[in-house]
Coordinates of C-alpha atoms and ligand atoms in Angstrom, one line a residue:
M10 CA -116.7 44.7 61.9
R11 CA -116.5 42.3 59.1
G12 CA -113.4 44.1 57.7
K13 CA -111.7 44.0 61.1
T14 CA -112.3 40.3 61.5
T15 CA -110.7 39.7 58.1
F16 CA -107.7 41.7 59.1
K17 CA -107.5 39.9 62.4
I18 CA -107.3 36.7 60.4
C19 CA -104.8 38.4 58.1
S20 CA -102.7 39.6 60.9
V21 CA -102.5 36.0 62.2
W22 CA -101.8 34.3 58.9
L23 CA -100.2 36.9 56.6
D24 CA -96.9 38.6 57.1
N25 CA -96.3 42.1 55.8
E26 CA -95.1 41.2 52.3
M27 CA -98.0 38.8 51.8
F28 CA -100.5 41.5 52.7
L29 CA -98.9 43.9 50.3
S30 CA -99.1 41.4 47.5
L31 CA -102.8 40.8 48.4
R32 CA -103.4 44.5 47.9
V33 CA -101.8 44.3 44.5
R34 CA -103.6 41.2 43.4
A35 CA -107.0 41.9 44.9
P36 CA -107.6 45.7 45.1
A37 CA -111.4 45.2 45.0
M38 CA -111.2 43.3 48.3
V39 CA -109.2 46.0 49.9
S40 CA -111.4 48.9 48.8
F41 CA -114.4 46.8 50.1
L42 CA -113.1 47.2 53.6
S43 CA -114.3 50.2 55.5
S44 CA -111.8 53.0 56.3
W45 CA -112.3 52.2 60.0
S46 CA -110.9 48.7 59.5
V47 CA -108.0 50.1 57.5
F48 CA -107.3 52.4 60.4
I49 CA -107.3 49.4 62.8
F50 CA -105.0 47.6 60.4
I51 CA -102.5 50.5 60.3
L52 CA -102.7 50.7 64.0
E53 CA -102.0 46.9 64.3
M54 CA -99.1 47.3 61.9
G55 CA -97.7 50.0 64.0
L56 CA -98.1 47.9 67.1
G57 CA -96.1 45.2 65.3
A58 CA -99.0 42.8 64.8
F59 CA -97.3 41.5 61.7
A60 CA -94.1 40.8 63.4
L61 CA -93.4 37.1 63.6
D62 CA -92.0 35.7 66.8
K63 CA -90.5 32.7 64.9
Y64 CA -89.5 32.1 61.4
T65 CA -88.3 29.2 59.2
A66 CA -84.8 29.4 57.8
A67 CA -83.2 27.3 55.1
V68 CA -79.5 26.9 54.2
Y69 CA -78.3 24.9 51.3
E70 CA -74.9 23.1 51.2
H71 CA -74.3 23.1 47.4
S72 CA -71.9 20.7 45.7
V73 CA -70.6 23.3 43.2
I74 CA -70.0 22.5 39.6
L75 CA -66.6 24.0 38.7
A76 CA -65.6 25.5 35.4
E77 CA -62.8 23.8 33.5
S78 CA -59.6 25.7 34.5
T79 CA -58.4 27.9 31.6
T80 CA -55.7 30.5 31.2
E81 CA -57.8 32.5 28.7
P82 CA -61.1 34.1 29.7
V83 CA -64.2 32.3 28.4
S84 CA -67.0 34.3 26.6
S85 CA -69.7 35.7 28.8
E86 CA -72.2 33.2 27.2
E87 CA -70.0 30.3 28.3
A88 CA -69.6 31.8 31.8
L89 CA -73.4 32.2 32.0
K90 CA -73.9 28.6 30.9
L91 CA -71.8 27.3 33.8
M92 CA -73.5 29.6 36.3
N93 CA -76.9 28.5 35.1
K94 CA -75.9 24.9 35.7
N95 CA -75.3 25.8 39.3
M96 CA -78.4 27.9 39.5
D97 CA -80.4 25.0 38.2
I98 CA -79.5 23.1 41.3
L99 CA -80.0 26.1 43.6
E100 CA -83.5 26.5 42.0
E101 CA -84.5 23.1 43.1
A102 CA -83.3 23.8 46.7
I103 CA -85.1 27.1 46.7
K104 CA -88.4 25.5 45.6
M105 CA -88.0 22.7 48.2
A106 CA -87.3 25.2 50.9
A107 CA -90.3 27.4 50.0
K108 CA -92.5 24.3 49.9
Q109 CA -91.4 23.5 53.5
G110 CA -92.5 27.0 54.5
A111 CA -89.0 28.7 54.7
H112 CA -89.1 32.5 54.8
I113 CA -85.5 32.8 53.7
I114 CA -82.8 30.6 52.1
V115 CA -79.1 31.1 52.1
T116 CA -76.8 29.6 49.5
P117 CA -72.9 29.3 49.7
E118 CA -70.0 31.5 48.8
D119 CA -68.6 30.7 45.3
G120 CA -71.7 28.6 44.8
I121 CA -72.5 30.0 41.3
Y122 CA -69.2 30.5 39.6
G123 CA -66.8 28.2 41.6
F124 CA -63.1 28.6 42.2
S125 CA -59.6 28.8 40.6
F126 CA -59.6 32.1 38.7
T127 CA -57.3 34.9 37.8
R128 CA -58.5 38.5 37.6
E129 CA -59.0 38.0 33.9
T130 CA -60.6 34.6 33.8
L131 CA -63.1 35.7 36.5
Y132 CA -64.2 38.8 34.7
P133 CA -66.8 37.2 32.3
Y134 CA -68.6 35.8 35.4
L135 CA -69.1 39.3 37.0
E136 CA -72.1 41.6 36.9
D137 CA -72.3 45.3 37.8
I138 CA -74.6 45.1 40.9
P139 CA -76.2 48.4 41.8
D140 CA -76.7 49.7 45.3
P141 CA -80.0 48.3 46.7
Q142 CA -81.1 51.9 47.3
V143 CA -82.1 52.1 43.6
N144 CA -85.1 50.0 44.6
W145 CA -84.9 47.4 41.9
I146 CA -86.7 44.2 41.1
P147 CA -84.5 42.7 38.5
C148 CA -87.1 40.1 37.6
T149 CA -89.7 42.7 36.5
E150 CA -87.1 45.3 35.1
P151 CA -84.3 43.1 33.7
E152 CA -83.1 45.9 31.3
R153 CA -82.9 48.7 33.8
F154 CA -79.2 48.4 34.4
G155 CA -76.4 46.6 32.4
P156 CA -76.9 43.0 31.5
A157 CA -77.5 41.1 34.7
P158 CA -78.7 37.6 33.9
V159 CA -77.7 36.2 37.3
L160 CA -79.4 38.9 39.3
V161 CA -82.5 38.5 37.2
R162 CA -82.7 34.8 37.7
L163 CA -82.1 35.0 41.4
S164 CA -84.7 37.8 41.7
C165 CA -87.3 35.7 39.8
L166 CA -86.5 32.7 42.0
A167 CA -87.3 34.8 45.0
S168 CA -90.5 36.3 43.7
D169 CA -91.8 33.1 42.0
N170 CA -91.4 31.2 45.3
A171 CA -92.2 34.1 47.6
I172 CA -89.1 33.6 49.7
Y173 CA -86.0 35.7 50.6
V174 CA -83.1 34.4 48.6
V175 CA -79.4 35.0 49.5
A176 CA -76.6 34.1 47.1
N177 CA -72.9 34.9 46.5
M178 CA -71.7 36.2 43.2
G179 CA -69.2 38.6 41.6
D180 CA -69.6 42.3 41.3
K181 CA -67.5 44.6 39.0
K182 CA -67.1 48.3 39.2
P183 CA -65.3 50.2 36.5
C184 CA -62.8 52.9 37.7
N185 CA -60.2 55.1 36.1
F186 CA -57.1 57.3 36.7
T187 CA -59.1 59.8 38.7
D188 CA -59.0 57.1 41.5
P189 CA -55.4 56.5 42.6
D190 CA -56.3 53.0 43.9
C191 CA -58.0 51.9 40.7
P192 CA -56.4 48.6 39.6
S193 CA -54.4 48.7 36.3
D194 CA -57.2 46.8 34.5
G195 CA -59.6 49.6 35.2
R196 CA -62.1 47.8 37.5
Y197 CA -62.7 46.6 41.0
Q198 CA -63.8 43.0 41.4
Y199 CA -65.7 42.1 44.6
N200 CA -66.7 38.8 46.2
T201 CA -70.4 39.8 46.9
D202 CA -73.4 38.5 48.8
V203 CA -76.8 39.6 47.4
A204 CA -80.2 39.3 49.1
F205 CA -83.7 39.5 47.5
D206 CA -86.9 39.9 49.4
S207 CA -89.9 37.7 48.7
Q208 CA -91.0 40.1 45.9
G209 CA -87.7 39.7 44.2
K210 CA -86.4 43.2 45.2
L211 CA -82.6 43.5 45.7
V212 CA -82.4 44.4 49.4
A213 CA -78.8 43.9 50.3
R214 CA -75.3 43.9 48.6
Y215 CA -72.3 43.1 50.7
H216 CA -68.6 43.1 49.5
K217 CA -66.4 40.7 51.4
L218 CA -63.8 42.5 53.4
N219 CA -61.4 39.8 54.7
L220 CA -60.2 38.0 51.6
F221 CA -58.7 34.6 52.1
M222 CA -55.3 33.7 50.7
M223 CA -55.4 33.2 46.9
E224 CA -58.7 35.1 46.6
Q225 CA -56.7 38.3 46.7
L226 CA -55.4 37.4 43.3
H227 CA -58.8 37.9 41.7
F228 CA -60.9 40.0 44.1
D229 CA -60.4 43.4 45.6
A230 CA -61.4 44.3 49.2
P231 CA -63.7 47.4 49.7
K232 CA -61.8 50.4 51.1
E233 CA -63.9 50.4 54.2
P234 CA -65.9 47.7 56.0
E235 CA -69.5 47.6 54.8
L236 CA -72.2 47.2 57.4
V237 CA -75.1 45.7 55.5
T238 CA -78.4 45.0 57.2
F239 CA -82.0 44.7 56.2
N240 CA -85.2 44.5 58.2
T241 CA -88.0 41.9 57.8
T242 CA -91.1 41.0 59.7
F243 CA -89.0 38.2 61.2
G244 CA -86.1 40.2 62.5
K245 CA -83.1 42.3 61.5
F246 CA -80.5 40.6 59.3
G247 CA -76.8 41.3 58.7
L248 CA -74.4 39.8 56.2
F249 CA -70.7 38.8 56.0
T250 CA -68.7 36.2 54.2
C251 CA -66.5 33.3 55.2
F252 CA -63.1 34.5 56.5
D253 CA -64.8 37.7 57.8
I254 CA -66.0 35.6 60.7
L255 CA -62.5 35.6 62.3
F256 CA -62.3 39.5 62.5
H257 CA -63.8 42.4 64.2
D258 CA -65.0 44.3 61.1
P259 CA -67.7 44.0 60.0
A260 CA -68.9 40.9 62.0
V261 CA -68.7 42.1 65.6
V262 CA -70.0 45.6 64.7
L263 CA -73.1 44.1 63.1
V264 CA -74.0 42.4 66.3
S265 CA -72.7 44.9 68.9
N266 CA -73.6 48.2 67.2
F267 CA -76.3 47.3 64.7
H268 CA -78.0 44.7 66.9
V269 CA -78.9 42.3 64.2
D270 CA -80.9 39.2 65.1
T271 CA -79.6 36.8 62.5
I272 CA -76.3 36.7 60.6
I273 CA -76.4 35.5 57.0
F274 CA -73.1 33.7 56.3
P275 CA -72.3 32.3 52.9
T276 CA -69.0 30.4 53.1
A277 CA -66.5 28.2 51.3
W278 CA -65.0 26.9 54.5
I279 CA -62.0 24.6 54.6
N280 CA -62.3 22.4 57.7
V281 CA -59.3 22.5 60.1
L282 CA -59.4 20.2 63.2
P283 CA -59.4 20.5 66.1
H284 CA -60.8 24.1 66.5
L285 CA -61.7 25.5 63.1
T286 CA -64.1 22.9 61.6
A287 CA -67.1 24.7 60.0
I288 CA -70.0 23.4 62.1
E289 CA -67.9 23.7 65.3
F290 CA -66.6 27.2 64.8
H291 CA -69.7 28.7 63.2
S292 CA -72.1 27.3 65.9
A293 CA -69.7 28.6 68.6
W294 CA -69.8 32.1 67.0
A295 CA -73.6 32.1 67.2
M296 CA -73.4 31.1 70.9
G297 CA -70.6 33.4 71.8
M298 CA -72.1 36.4 70.0
R299 CA -75.6 35.5 71.0
V300 CA -77.2 35.7 67.5
N301 CA -78.7 33.4 65.0
V302 CA -76.3 32.3 62.2
L303 CA -77.4 30.9 58.9
A304 CA -74.2 29.2 57.7
S305 CA -74.3 27.9 54.1
N306 CA -71.1 26.1 53.1
T307 CA -69.9 25.0 49.7
H308 CA -69.6 21.2 49.4
L309 CA -66.4 20.1 47.9
R310 CA -64.8 17.0 49.4
S311 CA -61.5 17.4 47.6
R312 CA -61.0 20.7 49.4
N313 CA -62.4 19.5 52.7
M314 CA -65.3 21.8 52.5
T315 CA -68.5 20.6 54.2
G316 CA -70.5 21.7 57.2
S317 CA -73.5 24.0 57.2
G318 CA -76.0 24.9 59.9
I319 CA -78.8 26.9 61.4
Y320 CA -77.4 28.0 64.7
A321 CA -79.2 29.8 67.6
P322 CA -77.6 31.5 70.6
D323 CA -78.5 28.6 72.9
G324 CA -77.1 25.9 70.5
P325 CA -77.2 24.4 67.0
T326 CA -80.8 24.0 65.7
A327 CA -79.8 22.0 62.6
F328 CA -76.5 21.1 61.1
H329 CA -75.0 19.0 58.3
Y330 CA -71.5 17.5 58.0
D331 CA -70.8 15.0 55.3
A332 CA -67.2 14.2 54.5
K333 CA -68.3 11.0 52.6
S334 CA -70.5 11.9 49.7
E335 CA -70.5 14.5 46.9
N336 CA -74.1 15.5 47.5
G337 CA -75.7 18.8 48.3
H338 CA -78.0 19.1 51.3
L339 CA -80.9 21.3 52.3
L340 CA -81.5 22.2 56.0
V341 CA -84.7 23.8 57.2
A342 CA -85.4 24.8 60.8
E343 CA -87.4 27.2 62.9
L344 CA -85.7 30.1 64.8
D345 CA -86.6 32.9 67.2
S346 CA -87.0 36.1 65.1
R347 CA -85.5 38.3 67.8
P348 CA -83.3 36.2 70.1
S349 CA -82.1 39.4 71.8
L350 CA -85.6 39.9 73.1
S351 CA -85.5 36.7 75.1
P352 CA -82.9 38.0 77.5
T353 CA -80.9 35.4 79.4
Y354 CA -78.5 35.6 82.2
L355 CA -75.9 35.5 79.4
S356 CA -76.2 39.2 78.8
A357 CA -74.4 39.7 82.1
L358 CA -71.8 37.1 81.2
N359 CA -68.2 37.6 82.3
W360 CA -65.9 35.1 80.6
S361 CA -63.1 35.3 83.2
L362 CA -65.2 35.6 86.5
F363 CA -64.9 32.1 87.7
A364 CA -61.3 31.6 86.5
T365 CA -60.0 34.7 88.2
T366 CA -61.8 34.1 91.4
I367 CA -60.7 30.6 92.3
K368 CA -57.3 29.5 93.5
P369 CA -55.6 27.7 90.6
F370 CA -55.9 23.9 90.6
S371 CA -52.7 21.8 90.9
E372 CA -50.3 22.3 88.1
E373 CA -49.1 19.0 86.6
P374 CA -45.9 18.8 84.5
N375 CA -46.2 20.8 81.3
F376 CA -45.1 20.3 77.8
T377 CA -45.5 22.1 74.5
G378 CA -47.3 21.0 71.3
V379 CA -48.5 22.4 68.1
V380 CA -52.2 23.1 67.2
F381 CA -52.6 24.4 63.6
F382 CA -49.1 26.1 63.7
D383 CA -49.6 27.6 67.2
E384 CA -47.5 26.5 70.1
Y385 CA -49.7 25.5 73.1
T386 CA -48.8 24.6 76.7
F387 CA -50.3 21.3 77.6
S388 CA -50.8 19.2 80.7
E389 CA -52.1 15.6 80.5
L390 CA -55.2 14.3 82.1
T391 CA -53.5 11.5 84.0
K392 CA -56.4 10.5 86.3
Q393 CA -59.9 9.3 85.7
A394 CA -61.2 12.4 87.4
G395 CA -59.6 15.6 88.7
N396 CA -58.9 19.3 88.6
L397 CA -56.2 20.8 86.4
T398 CA -54.7 24.2 85.6
V399 CA -52.4 25.1 82.7
C400 CA -51.1 28.6 81.9
Q401 CA -49.5 30.4 79.0
K402 CA -48.6 34.1 79.3
S403 CA -51.5 35.9 81.0
L404 CA -54.0 33.0 80.3
C405 CA -54.7 30.3 82.8
C406 CA -57.1 27.5 81.9
H407 CA -58.9 25.5 84.6
L408 CA -60.6 22.1 84.0
S409 CA -62.7 19.9 86.3
Y410 CA -63.6 16.5 84.7
R411 CA -64.6 13.0 85.2
M412 CA -64.2 10.3 82.6
T413 CA -66.4 7.2 82.6
E414 CA -63.4 5.1 81.7
Q415 CA -60.3 6.1 79.8
Q416 CA -59.6 4.0 76.8
E417 CA -56.1 2.5 77.0
D418 CA -55.0 3.9 73.7
E419 CA -56.3 7.4 74.2
R420 CA -54.7 10.5 75.7
Y421 CA -56.4 13.8 76.6
V422 CA -54.7 17.1 77.5
L423 CA -55.7 20.5 78.7
G424 CA -54.0 23.2 76.6
A425 CA -53.5 27.0 76.8
F426 CA -52.5 29.4 74.0
D427 CA -52.1 33.1 74.3
G428 CA -50.6 34.6 71.1
L429 CA -50.8 35.8 67.6
H430 CA -51.8 33.2 65.0
T431 CA -49.8 33.9 61.8
V432 CA -50.6 31.1 59.3
E433 CA -53.3 31.7 56.7
G434 CA -54.2 35.0 58.4
E435 CA -53.0 37.0 61.4
Y436 CA -55.3 37.1 64.4
Y437 CA -54.7 37.1 68.1
L438 CA -56.0 34.2 70.1
Q439 CA -56.5 33.2 73.7
V440 CA -57.6 29.5 73.8
C441 CA -58.4 27.1 76.5
T442 CA -58.9 23.6 75.2
L443 CA -59.5 20.0 76.3
L444 CA -58.6 17.7 73.4
K445 CA -57.8 14.2 72.4
C446 CA -54.3 13.6 71.1
G447 CA -53.5 11.9 67.8
S448 CA -52.2 8.8 69.5
T449 CA -50.7 7.8 72.9
D450 CA -47.6 9.7 71.9
L451 CA -48.0 13.0 73.5
Q452 CA -46.1 14.7 70.6
T453 CA -49.3 14.2 68.6
C454 CA -51.5 16.3 70.9
G455 CA -53.1 19.0 68.7
Q456 CA -53.1 17.0 65.5
P457 CA -56.4 16.4 63.7
V458 CA -58.5 13.5 65.2
T459 CA -62.0 12.5 64.1
A460 CA -62.8 9.6 66.3
A461 CA -62.7 9.0 70.1
Y462 CA -63.9 6.3 72.5
T463 CA -63.4 7.8 76.0
Q464 CA -66.6 9.0 77.6
F465 CA -66.8 12.1 79.9
D466 CA -69.4 12.1 82.6
Y467 CA -68.6 15.7 83.3
F468 CA -66.5 18.7 82.3
S469 CA -66.2 22.3 83.4
L470 CA -63.7 24.5 81.5
S471 CA -62.8 28.2 82.2
G472 CA -60.0 30.7 81.6
T473 CA -58.7 34.1 82.7
F474 CA -59.5 35.7 79.4
S475 CA -58.5 39.3 78.6
T476 CA -61.3 39.6 76.1
N477 CA -65.1 39.1 76.3
Y478 CA -65.2 37.6 72.8
V479 CA -65.0 33.9 73.6
L480 CA -66.6 31.2 71.5
P481 CA -67.6 27.9 73.2
E482 CA -66.9 24.8 71.2
V483 CA -67.8 21.2 71.8
L484 CA -67.0 18.7 69.1
L485 CA -67.8 15.0 69.5
S486 CA -66.5 11.9 67.8
G487 CA -67.4 11.6 64.1
V488 CA -67.2 15.5 63.9
Q489 CA -70.6 16.0 65.4
L490 CA -72.1 18.8 67.6
A491 CA -73.7 18.4 71.0
P492 CA -76.9 20.4 71.0
G493 CA -78.5 20.7 74.4
E494 CA -75.6 18.8 76.1
F495 CA -73.6 21.8 77.4
Q496 CA -74.1 25.3 78.7
V497 CA -72.2 28.5 79.4
L498 CA -72.6 29.8 82.9
S499 CA -72.7 33.6 83.6
D500 CA -69.3 33.2 85.4
G501 CA -67.7 32.0 82.2
R502 CA -67.6 28.3 82.8
L503 CA -68.4 25.9 79.9
V504 CA -70.0 22.9 81.6
S505 CA -71.5 19.7 80.4
L506 CA -75.2 19.2 81.2
K507 CA -75.1 15.4 80.9
H508 CA -73.1 12.6 79.6
T509 CA -72.4 13.6 76.0
S510 CA -74.1 11.5 73.3
Q511 CA -70.7 10.7 71.7
P512 CA -67.1 10.6 73.1
V513 CA -65.4 14.0 73.2
L514 CA -62.9 15.2 70.5
T515 CA -62.5 18.7 72.0
V516 CA -64.1 21.1 74.4
T517 CA -62.7 24.6 73.8
L518 CA -63.1 28.2 74.8
F519 CA -61.8 30.0 71.7
G520 CA -61.1 33.6 72.6
R521 CA -60.4 36.4 70.1
W522 CA -58.5 39.4 71.5
F523 CA -59.2 41.9 68.7
E524 CA -57.2 44.8 70.3
K525 CA -54.0 42.7 69.8
D526 CA -54.6 42.1 66.1
P527 CA -52.1 43.7 63.7
P528 CA -53.5 46.9 62.2
H529 CA -55.4 47.1 58.9
P530 CA -55.3 47.1 55.8
Y531 CA -57.9 44.4 55.5
T532 CA -55.7 41.8 53.9
H533 CA -55.1 39.6 57.0
S534 CA -53.9 36.7 55.0
R535 CA -51.4 38.7 53.1
I536 CA -49.8 36.7 50.3
L537 CA -49.1 39.5 47.8
Ligands
PNY2 C1 -60.4 27.7 58.8 C2 -59.4 28.6 58.1 C3 -59.6 30.0 58.4 C4 -58.0 28.2 58.6 O1 -57.1 29.0 57.9 C5 -59.5 28.3 56.6 O2 -59.4 26.9 56.4 C6 -60.8 28.8 56.0 O3 -61.7 28.1 55.8 N1 -60.8 30.1 55.7 C7 -61.9 30.8 55.1 C8 -62.0 30.4 53.7 C9 -62.5 31.4 52.8 O4 -62.6 32.6 53.0 N2 -62.9 30.8 51.6 C10 -63.4 31.5 50.5 C11 -62.4 31.6 49.4 S1 -61.7 30.1 49.0

C-alpha cells in the first residue's frame, strides 16, 4: 500500500524521464517497493498516467554574435571560440527557462554560427551529426563519434538543466565518386536542427529542405524531405526550419500524416509587411494548421529579423517583437500537450463555405496594386461601414466591416490575389486581405505600414478558396498580434470578437494552393 501511495504521488509530480532518473539515482528506494506496486506503476504508465495535459515551453530570440567575414576558412579552434560565445548566451537562457519550469526550449536558426559564409568558410563550423537511432548522450560519451564539441555542450546543457534543448547547427557528411550527386568538395553540408531530451540524449536531427536564397551557396538540401518527430510525455513533436514553413513538404505532412501536437521551428526570418512578418505569419500557421508552434527567431535588427512566439491553435500564447533594441529575449508559456485531443468545430472547417454560398456584395470600382511583388486587385473601403466584394481569377473575397471613425489621412482597401508568387521563392497564393495603404495615395496600397489610427468595431472576411490551407492573420498597429480578439468560424469567416485593442494594419486570409506550386527539386528560391 505504501509503495502505491508513493507512486500515486510520483505519477502526479514526476514525469516519465524524472522517474527513470530517480531509478538510476535511488535504486534502493525502488527495490524497497513491493512488486505489486511496481505492477500498478507499470499499469499506470500503460494507461498514460504520466502523460501531461499541459506543459511549459520556452523559446529564445537570440541576438547572434557574428563571425568577422573572411574569404579564407578559420581554424576549427577559432570557429569553436565564436560558437562558444553564442552558446554562452544560450546557456543563460536555458538555465533561466529551466528555472521557470520549462520542459523544452527552442533556440534560433543560425544562432550558433551566424551568417555570411561560403561552402569553404562554413566548413570549420560543421560537425558530423549521427542519426539519433545510435542512441547517444554526447555529454556522457563525448568521444564516441568524431569531434563534436557543439553537440557535447548542448547535450550537457540539456541534462544539467533537465530540459529538452533544441538548437540549429551545421552537419557535414563526407561523400565520394560512388555517389553521382556528391559535391566536388567531397561532402554534403546541411542546415540542421538537433533536439536533446532532458537526459541529454540526441533524439532528433532534421536537415532543412527548402533553402532560402543565398543559403544555397553553402548548404545542400537533402535528396528527400525528412519527416522528423519525437514523442514525449507532453506530446508528439515535429521539426522544420524557417523557409520550410511556406511549402508542403515536410511541414504539412508532419501535421496531416504524422499528427504532431507541436512544431519546433527555429528560424532566421526577415520580416516583410504586410503579410509575411514573423509573428503574424507563424501564429497564423499555428491557427490554420491547428497545432502548437514554438517559433524561435534570430534577432538581428540590421536584417529586419525579430519576432518569436509560442503559438497555439486558438491564438498566440506569447510573442515578442522588438525592432528597437539589439537584445535577446526569453519567452515562457504553458500549452496544451495534445491540442488535437480538444476537438473543436474547426475540424469540420470549410474555408470557402460562406463565401461560395452568399450572393456577392456590391462590387465597387477596382484598381490594381502591388503587395510584395504580387499584383492584387483592390477596392477601396469608401464608407464608414459596408459590405464589399473583390475578385481576381477564381478567388472572390467578401468583407463586412464597420469603422468607429475613419481617420482623414488613412485609406483601407480590400484586396484579392490568385497567382504564383515568384520573388524570393516560387509558391502559389490565394489571398484575401483588408489592409491599410501607405498613404492617401491609392498607389501606395500594399506597401509596408507599421502604424494606423482607424479603429474597426467589426470585420468579417471570407473568400472562395480552392485550397483548405488558409492562414488567418490579424496584425495591429505597432506590429502587434491580437490574441483573443478574433476567431475563425466553421464556414470560413474570419471575424472580430470585439473592438481590437489597437487599430488594424491588416486582416488577411493567406491561402496556399500547393497543387499549383511548380514541381520539385526543392530549391524553391532558385538563384544558382
Ligand atoms: C518572408 C520571406 C519568405 C519573404 O521572402 C523571407 O523574408 C524570409 O524570411 N525567408 C526565410 C528566411 C530563411 O530561410 N532564412 C534562413 C537563412 S538566411
